[in-house]
């Protein structure tokens, strides 16, 4: 679906770079079809060398004449970026991955009728294992949504949600890798305290979470049922889970998602 389209990417950071790599490695378009803008000259040089894309420090130049524009900038910079590119690509589809920024915010600044799809990806997109949620704006078509989905399935999975739920998605999967890394960090520390070498503890902890996650996705059983499968009466897992229960791990994780969800709403000016 991307074949023959020109793509402008505003923001060539980690996530922007991951999308560029996914698009090119999947053969969706050639490198010459992409123009990337970023404020850091060193980063532009890296992207040009790694992928052969055209680069520029001028956002307007990157989007001029583009069929698709990926907005990969920080939420606090979005208003300034939109002001700078308004009118440069009036017929383009705009795909935004900025946390908290609504499609209406973008539509208001780029003009009535502009097609926008809002996406919340996450960090594992860097290795093609991301989880992204998509929500269409008021003027986006089904074809627009399909196009955005194609891009993000190149770096993981993609699901569609109502835009009113995007803050919740941000709190859950957008920030979720951060929670997982903290859990891995704690498990590694525990393993080291119990006598394991740090490298061994890291491999065991990371693979344990990876394997558990794959089971949760592939099995028809619920996470609770899978947990019961590994929890024997009077066994080691039960002893560990008892401590986690006393420490209110479940409630703490829920509170973390709620806090991140509220912060996403704040970034979008909805609180």
GROMACS .gro file of C-alpha atoms in nm, residues 15 25 34 37 43 45 88-89 111 126 147 166 197 216 237 264:
model
   16
   15UNK     CA    1   1.083   0.552   1.750
   25UNK     CA    2   1.345  -0.364   0.573
   34UNK     CA    3   1.167   0.889   0.265
   37UNK     CA    4   1.379   1.593   0.949
   43UNK     CA    5   2.128   1.196   1.417
   45UNK     CA    6   2.391   1.177   0.951
   88UNK     CA    7   0.304   2.221   0.320
   89UNK     CA    8   0.131   1.885   0.271
  111UNK     CA    9  -0.676   2.282   0.866
  126UNK     CA   10   1.299  -0.107   1.806
  147UNK     CA   11  -0.211   0.216   0.576
  166UNK     CA   12  -0.570   0.627   2.392
  197UNK     CA   13   2.627  -1.398   3.842
  216UNK     CA   14  -0.016  -1.555   2.769
  237UNK     CA   15   0.609  -2.018   4.350
  264UNK     CA   16  -0.105   1.129   2.917
   0.00000   0.00000   0.00000
